[in-house]
C-alpha positions as semicolon CSV with decimal commas, in nm:
position;residue;x (nm);y (nm);z (nm)
1;X;26,685;6,374;6,805
2;X;26,559;6,108;6,569
3;X;26,487;6,243;6,224
4;X;26,123;6,215;6,127
5;X;26,083;6,098;5,765
6;X;25,851;6,297;5,541
7;X;25,561;6,124;5,371
8;X;25,358;6,442;5,315
9;X;25,310;6,412;4,941
10;X;25,057;6,695;4,919
11;X;25,062;7,053;5,033
12;X;24,815;7,333;5,078
13;X;24,484;7,327;5,264
14;X;24,461;6,948;5,271
15;X;24,787;6,890;5,462
16;X;24,795;7,102;5,775
17;X;25,035;6,908;6,002
18;X;25,380;7,039;6,074
19;X;25,681;6,830;6,167
20;X;25,642;6,956;6,523
21;X;25,284;6,823;6,541
22;X;25,393;6,485;6,409
23;X;25,689;6,468;6,649
24;X;25,467;6,560;6,945
25;X;25,219;6,291;6,840
26;X;25,496;6,031;6,832
27;X;25,621;6,140;7,174
28;X;25,267;6,126;7,314
29;X;25,223;5,777;7,168
30;X;25,545;5,658;7,331
31;X;25,431;5,803;7,666
32;X;25,097;5,621;7,642
33;X;25,260;5,293;7,535
34;X;25,506;5,304;7,825
35;X;25,220;5,382;8,065
36;X;25,013;5,082;7,951
37;X;25,287;4,826;7,888
38;X;25,532;4,911;8,169
39;X;25,377;5,127;8,443
40;X;25,037;4,955;8,461
41;X;25,175;4,595;8,471
42;X;25,437;4,698;8,728
43;X;25,178;4,852;8,960
44;X;24,936;4,560;8,916
45;X;25,191;4,281;8,965
46;X;25,426;4,420;9,228
47;X;25,166;4,596;9,444
48;X;24,896;4,330;9,394
49;X;24,616;4,570;9,308
50;X;24,334;4,520;9,056
51;X;24,460;4,609;8,710
52;X;24,161;4,836;8,648
53;X;24,293;5,086;8,902
54;X;24,633;5,149;8,737
55;X;24,462;5,151;8,394
56;X;24,231;5,431;8,506
57;X;24,526;5,612;8,664
58;X;24,727;5,574;8,342
59;X;24,444;5,719;8,132
60;X;24,393;6,007;8,374
61;X;24,768;6,066;8,386
62;X;24,783;6,075;8,007
63;X;24,501;6,329;8,004
64;X;24,689;6,547;8,254
65;X;25,003;6,511;8,040
66;X;24,808;6,631;7,736
67;X;24,677;6,935;7,925
68;X;25,009;7,032;8,082
69;X;25,202;7,000;7,756
70;X;24,918;7,158;7,555
71;X;24,921;6,861;7,319
72;X;24,548;6,794;7,318
73;X;24,510;6,704;6,951
74;X;24,845;6,525;6,933
75;X;24,752;6,315;7,235
76;X;24,418;6,232;7,075
77;X;24,586;6,109;6,757
78;X;24,834;5,912;6,966
79;X;24,552;5,757;7,168
80;X;24,357;5,632;6,866
81;X;24,665;5,472;6,710
82;X;24,776;5,308;7,034
83;X;24,448;5,204;7,195
84;X;24,314;5,040;6,878
85;X;24,582;4,773;6,923
86;X;24,483;4,683;7,282
87;X;24,250;4,395;7,362
88;X;24,167;4,546;7,703
89;X;23,794;4,592;7,742
90;X;23,509;4,639;7,988
91;X;23,230;4,380;7,943
92;X;22,886;4,538;7,911
93;X;22,675;4,240;7,805
94;X;22,773;3,906;7,958
95;X;22,687;3,600;7,754
96;X;22,836;3,311;7,567
97;X;23,190;3,409;7,459
98;X;23,202;3,508;7,095
99;X;22,824;3,489;7,056
100;X;22,618;3,706;7,289
101;X;22,875;3,917;7,470
102;X;22,955;4,285;7,415
103;X;23,235;4,499;7,557
104;X;23,365;4,853;7,540
105;X;23,728;4,863;7,428
106;X;23,983;5,129;7,515
107;X;23,973;5,269;7,162
108;X;23,601;5,346;7,205
109;X;23,691;5,612;7,463
110;X;23,851;5,837;7,202
111;X;23,688;5,720;6,877
112;X;23,369;5,926;6,883
113;X;23,518;6,251;7,022
114;X;23,793;6,258;6,758
115;X;23,552;6,159;6,482
116;X;23,310;6,439;6,574
117;X;23,593;6,693;6,575
118;X;23,705;6,590;6,227
119;X;23,350;6,579;6,095
120;X;23,317;6,939;6,210
121;X;23,641;7,027;6,032
122;X;23,515;6,853;5,718
123;X;23,188;7,046;5,712
124;X;23,364;7,374;5,798
125;X;23,613;7,335;5,513
126;X;23,338;7,249;5,268
127;X;23,126;7,541;5,392
128;X;22,830;7,313;5,331
129;X;22,533;7,264;5,565
130;X;22,505;6,912;5,700
131;X;22,164;6,866;5,538
132;X;22,308;6,924;5,190
133;X;22,608;6,689;5,212
134;X;22,613;6,455;4,912
135;X;22,757;6,109;4,872
136;X;23,102;6,104;4,708
137;X;23,124;6,031;4,338
138;X;23,203;5,674;4,244
139;X;23,583;5,647;4,210
140;X;23,877;5,432;4,310
141;X;23,895;5,593;4,655
142;X;23,517;5,586;4,716
143;X;23,468;5,218;4,619
144;X;23,584;5,084;4,960
145;X;23,335;5,319;5,128
146;X;23,042;5,202;4,920
147;X;23,141;4,836;4,961
148;X;23,179;4,863;5,340
149;X;22,851;5,052;5,358
150;X;22,691;4,763;5,169
151;X;22,840;4,522;5,428
152;X;22,665;4,715;5,705
153;X;22,337;4,708;5,513
154;X;22,376;4,333;5,461
155;X;22,445;4,290;5,834
156;X;22,129;4,488;5,918
157;X;21,915;4,276;5,684
158;X;22,071;3,957;5,821
159;X;21,998;4,066;6,178
160;X;21,637;4,149;6,089
161;X;21,588;3,815;5,913
162;X;21,768;3,628;6,195
163;X;21,803;3,274;6,059
164;X;22,025;3,157;6,347
165;X;21,932;3,038;6,698
166;X;22,038;3,366;6,859
167;X;21,851;3,681;6,761
168;X;22,085;3,906;6,960
169;X;22,413;3,778;6,814
170;X;22,363;3,927;6,463
171;X;22,300;4,271;6,612
172;X;22,620;4,246;6,815
173;X;22,797;4,138;6,497
174;X;22,653;4,449;6,330
175;X;22,793;4,666;6,608
176;X;23,141;4,534;6,528
177;X;23,105;4,626;6,161
178;X;22,981;4,972;6,256
179;X;23,276;5,022;6,492
180;X;23,517;4,934;6,210
181;X;23,336;5,170;5,973
182;X;23,375;5,456;6,221
183;X;23,744;5,370;6,269
184;X;23,793;5,372;5,892
185;X;23,614;5,708;5,867
186;X;23,837;5,856;6,137
187;X;24,152;5,727;5,964
188;X;24,035;5,885;5,639
189;X;23,964;6,223;5,799
190;X;24,292;6,229;5,993
191;X;24,493;6,161;5,678
192;X;24,287;6,405;5,473
193;X;24,292;6,694;5,720
194;X;24,634;6,632;5,877
195;X;24,878;6,354;5,784
196;X;24,884;5,977;5,764
197;X;25,192;5,988;5,987
198;X;24,958;6,075;6,274
199;X;24,817;5,725;6,224
200;X;25,136;5,539;6,138
201;X;25,371;5,655;6,413
202;X;25,137;5,570;6,704
203;X;25,082;5,229;6,543
204;X;25,459;5,179;6,522
205;X;25,497;5,266;6,891
206;X;25,207;5,042;6,995
207;X;25,319;4,736;6,797
208;X;25,672;4,778;6,934
209;X;25,530;4,789;7,287
210;X;25,328;4,471;7,234
211;X;25,634;4,298;7,088
212;X;25,839;4,384;7,397
213;X;25,563;4,252;7,624
214;X;25,548;3,938;7,408
215;X;25,921;3,879;7,457
216;X;25,871;3,912;7,834
217;X;25,585;3,661;7,815
218;X;25,805;3,419;7,621
219;X;26,084;3,454;7,879
220;X;25,822;3,402;8,150
221;X;25,700;3,084;7,980
222;X;25,341;3,205;7,989
223;X;25,119;3,514;8,033
224;X;25,184;3,763;8,310
225;X;24,839;3,722;8,462
226;X;24,678;4,044;8,338
227;X;24,372;3,934;8,138
228;X;24,190;4,264;8,194
229;X;24,474;4,443;8,014
230;X;24,432;4,224;7,707
231;X;24,623;3,905;7,784
232;X;24,469;3,568;7,705
233;X;24,449;3,267;7,936
234;X;24,750;3,032;7,938
235;X;24,753;2,828;7,617
236;X;25,078;2,640;7,553
237;X;25,067;2,406;7,252
238;X;25,412;2,252;7,268
239;X;25,776;2,318;7,358
240;X;26,047;2,371;7,097
241;X;26,424;2,385;7,143
242;X;26,649;2,639;6,975
243;X;26,989;2,509;7,074
244;X;27,012;2,524;7,454
245;X;26,698;2,739;7,479
246;X;26,349;2,590;7,519
247;X;26,047;2,800;7,419
248;X;25,685;2,739;7,506
249;X;25,478;2,789;7,192
250;X;25,110;2,873;7,178
251;X;24,861;3,156;7,193
252;X;24,977;3,325;7,513
253;X;25,250;3,562;7,383
254;X;25,038;3,825;7,210
255;X;25,142;4,114;7,432
256;X;24,826;4,300;7,528
257;X;24,680;4,266;7,178
258;X;24,520;3,930;7,264
259;X;24,629;3,595;7,123
260;X;24,977;3,570;6,976
261;X;24,832;3,513;6,629
262;X;24,669;3,855;6,651
263;X;25,006;4,012;6,726
264;X;25,157;3,828;6,430
265;X;24,880;3,974;6,213
266;X;24,961;4,324;6,342
267;X;25,327;4,267;6,260
268;X;25,238;4,149;5,910
269;X;25,024;4,459;5,847
270;X;25,249;4,725;5,995
271;X;25,602;4,588;5,957
272;X;25,665;4,658;5,585
273;X;25,603;5,032;5,610
274;X;25,763;5,038;5,957
275;X;26,087;4,894;5,820
276;X;26,067;5,133;5,526
277;X;26,056;5,431;5,764
278;X;26,354;5,288;5,951
279;X;26,537;5,235;5,622
280;X;26,470;5,591;5,504
281;X;26,612;5,724;5,833
282;X;26,911;5,485;5,824
283;X;26,820;5,356;6,171
284;X;26,960;5,011;6,106
285;X;27,046;4,960;6,473
286;X;26,670;4,968;6,538
287;X;26,579;4,728;6,258
288;X;26,801;4,442;6,379
289;X;26,647;4,394;6,728
290;X;26,298;4,448;6,582
291;X;26,355;4,179;6,323
292;X;26,497;3,935;6,580
293;X;26,203;4,002;6,812
294;X;25,949;3,954;6,533
295;X;26,103;3,622;6,427
296;X;26,106;3,503;6,789
297;X;25,739;3,594;6,831
298;X;25,639;3,419;6,508
299;X;25,831;3,105;6,607
300;X;25,678;3,105;6,957
301;X;25,331;3,142;6,807
302;X;25,371;2,810;6,624
303;X;25,132;2,903;6,345
304;X;25,199;2,776;5,994
305;X;24,970;3,039;5,843
306;X;25,139;3,315;6,043
307;X;25,484;3,191;5,949
308;X;25,400;3,176;5,578
309;X;25,244;3,524;5,581
310;X;25,543;3,665;5,770
311;X;25,793;3,508;5,528
312;X;25,594;3,632;5,229
313;X;25,585;3,983;5,377
314;X;25,963;3,980;5,432
315;X;26,031;3,849;5,079
316;X;25,811;4,108;4,911
317;X;25,948;4,392;5,123
318;X;26,306;4,285;5,046
319;X;26,232;4,283;4,673
320;X;26,104;4,639;4,696
321;X;26,410;4,747;4,890
322;X;26,631;4,614;4,611
323;X;26,461;4,817;4,339
324;X;26,621;5,147;4,238
325;X;26,442;5,477;4,196
326;X;26,465;5,448;3,816
327;X;26,244;5,140;3,802
328;X;25,913;5,210;3,630
329;X;25,630;5,162;3,883
330;X;25,437;4,940;3,643
331;X;25,731;4,702;3,605
332;X;25,789;4,706;3,979
333;X;25,424;4,634;4,048
334;X;25,365;4,357;3,796
335;X;25,687;4,169;3,874
336;X;25,661;4,185;4,251
337;X;25,293;4,110;4,280
338;X;25,335;3,814;4,047
339;X;25,607;3,683;4,278
340;X;25,377;3,757;4,570
341;X;25,093;3,559;4,418
342;X;25,329;3,272;4,338
343;X;25,488;3,267;4,683
344;X;25,146;3,298;4,846
345;X;25,014;2,999;4,650
346;X;25,321;2,790;4,727
347;X;25,306;2,904;5,089
348;X;24,942;2,798;5,119
349;X;25,027;2,458;4,970
350;X;25,323;2,421;5,204
351;X;25,114;2,513;5,508
352;X;24,851;2,254;5,411
353;X;25,116;1,983;5,385
354;X;25,283;2,089;5,710
355;X;24,961;2,109;5,908
356;X;24,852;1,769;5,781
357;X;25,186;1,598;5,853
358;X;25,234;1,762;6,194
359;X;24,885;1,687;6,321
360;X;24,893;1,329;6,198
361;X;25,229;1,276;6,367
362;X;25,109;1,424;6,696
363;X;24,781;1,234;6,682
364;X;24,965;0,909;6,616
365;X;25,210;0,973;6,901
366;X;24,927;1,037;7,145
367;X;24,720;0,743;7,025
368;X;24,423;0,949;6,910
369;X;24,239;0,949;6,584
370;X;24,308;1,178;6,294
371;X;24,143;1,518;6,337
372;X;24,110;1,485;6,713
373;X;24,334;1,784;6,783
374;X;24,243;2,149;6,731
375;X;24,319;2,337;6,519
376;X;24,406;2,088;6,242
377;X;24,355;2,085;5,870
378;X;24,074;1,830;5,899
379;X;23,887;2,055;6,143
380;X;23,930;2,354;5,913
381;X;23,803;2,153;5,618
382;X;23,499;2,055;5,827
383;X;23,441;2,423;5,898
384;X;23,476;2,516;5,531
385;X;23,232;2,245;5,429
386;X;22,990;2,365;5,695
387;X;23,023;2,722;5,565
388;X;22,929;2,611;5,214
389;X;22,633;2,414;5,353
390;X;22,515;2,719;5,548
391;X;22,539;2,936;5,237
392;X;22,334;2,673;5,052
393;X;22,071;2,673;5,327
394;X;22,061;3,054;5,370
395;X;22,192;3,204;5,046
396;X;22,036;3,552;5,072
397;X;22,065;3,665;5,434
398;X;22,302;3,407;5,577
399;X;22,286;3,244;5,916
400;X;22,348;3,568;6,101
401;X;22,671;3,690;6,259
402;X;22,812;3,503;6,560
403;X;22,570;3,212;6,519
404;X;22,806;2,953;6,376
405;X;22,915;2,816;6,714
406;X;22,550;2,747;6,800
407;X;22,482;2,535;6,491
408;X;22,825;2,386;6,421
409;X;22,724;2,045;6,557
410;X;22,433;2,032;6,312
411;X;22,682;2,061;6,027
412;X;22,904;1,782;6,164
413;X;23,173;2,013;6,302
414;X;23,338;1,877;6,620
415;X;23,239;2,049;6,946
416;X;23,455;2,325;7,090
417;X;23,482;2,517;6,762
418;X;23,406;2,885;6,817
419;X;23,387;2,997;6,457
420;X;23,514;2,946;6,103
421;X;23,891;2,974;6,060
422;X;23,852;3,171;5,739
423;X;23,743;3,535;5,734
424;X;23,593;3,525;5,385
425;X;23,387;3,209;5,430
426;X;23,276;3,336;5,771
427;X;23,123;3,646;5,611
428;X;22,952;3,442;5,341
429;X;22,804;3,213;5,607
430;X;22,704;3,504;5,831
431;X;22,562;3,746;5,572
432;X;22,478;3,525;5,276
433;X;22,608;3,549;4,922
434;X;22,536;3,923;4,874
435;X;22,701;4,015;5,205
436;X;23,002;3,793;5,141
437;X;23,047;3,943;4,794
438;X;23,039;4,306;4,911
439;X;23,278;4,227;5,197
440;X;23,520;4,071;4,948
441;X;23,477;4,373;4,719
442;X;23,561;4,604;5,011
443;X;23,891;4,423;5,067
444;X;23,973;4,397;4,697
445;X;23,885;4,764;4,644
446;X;24,151;4,867;4,895
447;X;24,422;4,683;4,702
448;X;24,283;4,809;4,370
449;X;24,299;5,167;4,498
450;X;24,661;5,121;4,604
451;X;24,765;4,945;4,284
452;X;24,594;5,198;4,056
453;X;24,756;5,485;4,245
454;X;25,100;5,323;4,212
455;X;25,047;5,280;3,838
456;X;24,924;5,638;3,805
457;X;25,207;5,802;3,998
458;X;25,565;5,720;4,090
459;X;25,861;5,805;4,309
460;X;25,859;5,810;4,688
461;X;25,482;5,828;4,708
462;X;25,427;5,508;4,509
463;X;25,698;5,328;4,707
464;X;25,527;5,421;5,030
465;X;25,193;5,289;4,901
466;X;25,366;4,973;4,779
467;X;25,485;4,890;5,131
468;X;25,135;4,949;5,265
469;X;25,007;4,714;4,993
470;X;25,261;4,447;5,087
471;X;25,129;4,444;5,444
472;X;24,769;4,426;5,327
473;X;24,843;4,156;5,070
474;X;25,013;3,933;5,328
475;X;24,734;4,003;5,577
476;X;24,472;3,888;5,327
477;X;24,648;3,555;5,298
478;X;24,668;3,521;5,675
479;X;24,295;3,595;5,700
480;X;24,227;3,286;5,490
481;X;24,334;3,059;5,777
482;X;24,255;3,245;6,097
483;X;23,994;3,391;6,333
484;X;24,130;3,743;6,300
485;X;23,783;3,896;6,277
486;X;23,675;3,776;6,621
487;X;23,817;4,077;6,810
488;X;23,825;4,447;6,710
489;X;24,204;4,468;6,733
490;X;24,337;4,339;6,400
491;X;24,064;4,462;6,169
492;X;24,048;4,783;6,371
493;X;24,411;4,849;6,278
494;X;24,349;4,739;5,920
495;X;24,050;4,967;5,865
496;X;24,218;5,261;6,042
497;X;24,517;5,230;5,812
498;X;24,288;5,171;5,512
499;X;24,105;5,495;5,586
500;X;24,438;5,675;5,607
501;X;24,550;5,537;5,271
502;X;24,224;5,643;5,105
503;X;24,269;5,986;5,260
504;X;24,614;6,043;5,109
505;X;24,496;5,907;4,772
506;X;24,213;6,162;4,782
507;X;24,458;6,438;4,873
508;X;24,697;6,343;4,595
509;X;24,419;6,328;4,337
510;X;24,279;6,662;4,452
511;X;24,624;6,821;4,453
512;X;24,701;6,710;4,098
513;X;24,362;6,831;3,976
514;X;24,425;7,184;4,106
C-alpha cells in the first residue's frame, strides 16, 4: 500500500484525524473521481443517454458506497475536495452568460452540510453559546478573514448602489463571493478540527483525474461532447507540430474543470505541494508521467501567461527541492522569493513581447488589422484602460459586478469581450477603490501569513508551507492576465486551500502557546 506522508504538525485536541481516516478519505476521493471521469462519460457516450442521468447515478452510488463502508465523514471530505474542481452545474437563472445567469455547482451539494457539521464541532469544543461568539483577535491568521469579509461588504454596497445597467448582476456577483467565503470557512474548520490532508489528497486525486481527461481530449482533437459535465464548447486556436505529432491547441482540453486555462491554473496551485508529497514518499515513477502530462496540457493550452506561470512554479519548486534541511528558513525565503519576483517580472515582460509578436504575425498573415484577434495584448490593454476609466467614473462603489460586458463598448473596448482579463483590475472596476483594495489585501494577507509562519518556524512544517506559497505566488501572477474569477472552480480551490493553510497556522500557534 502506498505510504501516506505525515503533515500533521500539531497534536492534541486540535488534530483528531488518524492515518486510517486520511487513507479512507483518499480512497473515497479516488472512487468519486473514477465515477465522474470514467464511469459517467462511458455511460453517456457509449449508451447515448443524457449525461445528467449517469451523474445522478454516480452521486447516489457514491452515497451508497459511503454508507456501506461506513465512511460517511471521509466521503464528505473527499466530495468537497473533488467536486470543487468540477465545472458541472445546473442552471437556475437563465440570462446573458457571465452577467445575469446563476447555477448550482456540484460542490454546493456538500458545502453547507459539511460546514454546519464543523460549525457545530467548533461551538461544542469552545463550549460557548452561539449568541456569545466573538470575532477573532486581529492577527496574521485572522487578517485574510477580515479582508475577505470586507470584500463581501463592498460587494453588498456596490449591489445596493448599482451603477451598472444590470441591477441583478451585482447581486449574483455577491453570491459568488459568499460561496467562496463559505468554502474558505469550511477549509479552515476541516484543517483545524481534522487535518489539511483531508483537503489536499482529494484535490490531488481530482486534478489528476482532470489531467487524464485532458489528455484524452487532446488525443481526440477536441472535447468529448459532455458540456453538462463541465466541458466547454469546441475552441481550437491553432495547430502545432511536435515532431510527427500534431496537436490542436485552444481552450477545449480543460478536463471537466472548464476551459484549459482553468486546468492550468489548478495545476499551478496544486502541483508544487503535490510533487512535494510524491518526493517525500519517493514515488518518482508517479512524478514522471504527471510532469509529462502537465507539460503536454500547458503546451496544448497555448497560453503565454499559463506557460510563464507554470515555468515559474517549476523553477521555484526545484530551488526548494535543492535546499538541505540545514538551510535557515529566512535565507531560504529571501533568496527564493527574490528569484521568484525576478523570474515573474522577466516572465511578464517575455509574455508581453511574445503576445505582441505572435498576434501581429497572425494578423498580418490573415490580412487583418492589428488587434483584430482575441485575446491579444492590444485588447487586454483596451480592457485595462477601460478599467481605469470605470474606477475614475465610479471610484467608491464601482460599476457593479458582472456589468463590464454591458458597458465595454462605451469605453471603446471591441465587442465580444466578456470581462477584464485581469482579476485585480476587475475587482477595482466592479467594487470601486475600497473594494479593490480589500480584495488585494485578502490575497496579500494569505502570502504574508505563510511567509511570517515560515520565518517564525522551520523544518518540515515550513517547507510544506513554502510549497503552498509557491503555488499561490505563481497563481497570483497568472491571475494578472486571465479570467480565472469567472467560474467558481479556480478560486474555489484557492480559497479552500487558503482556509486549510490558515487552519494549520492557527493550530501551530495554539500548540506552541500551550
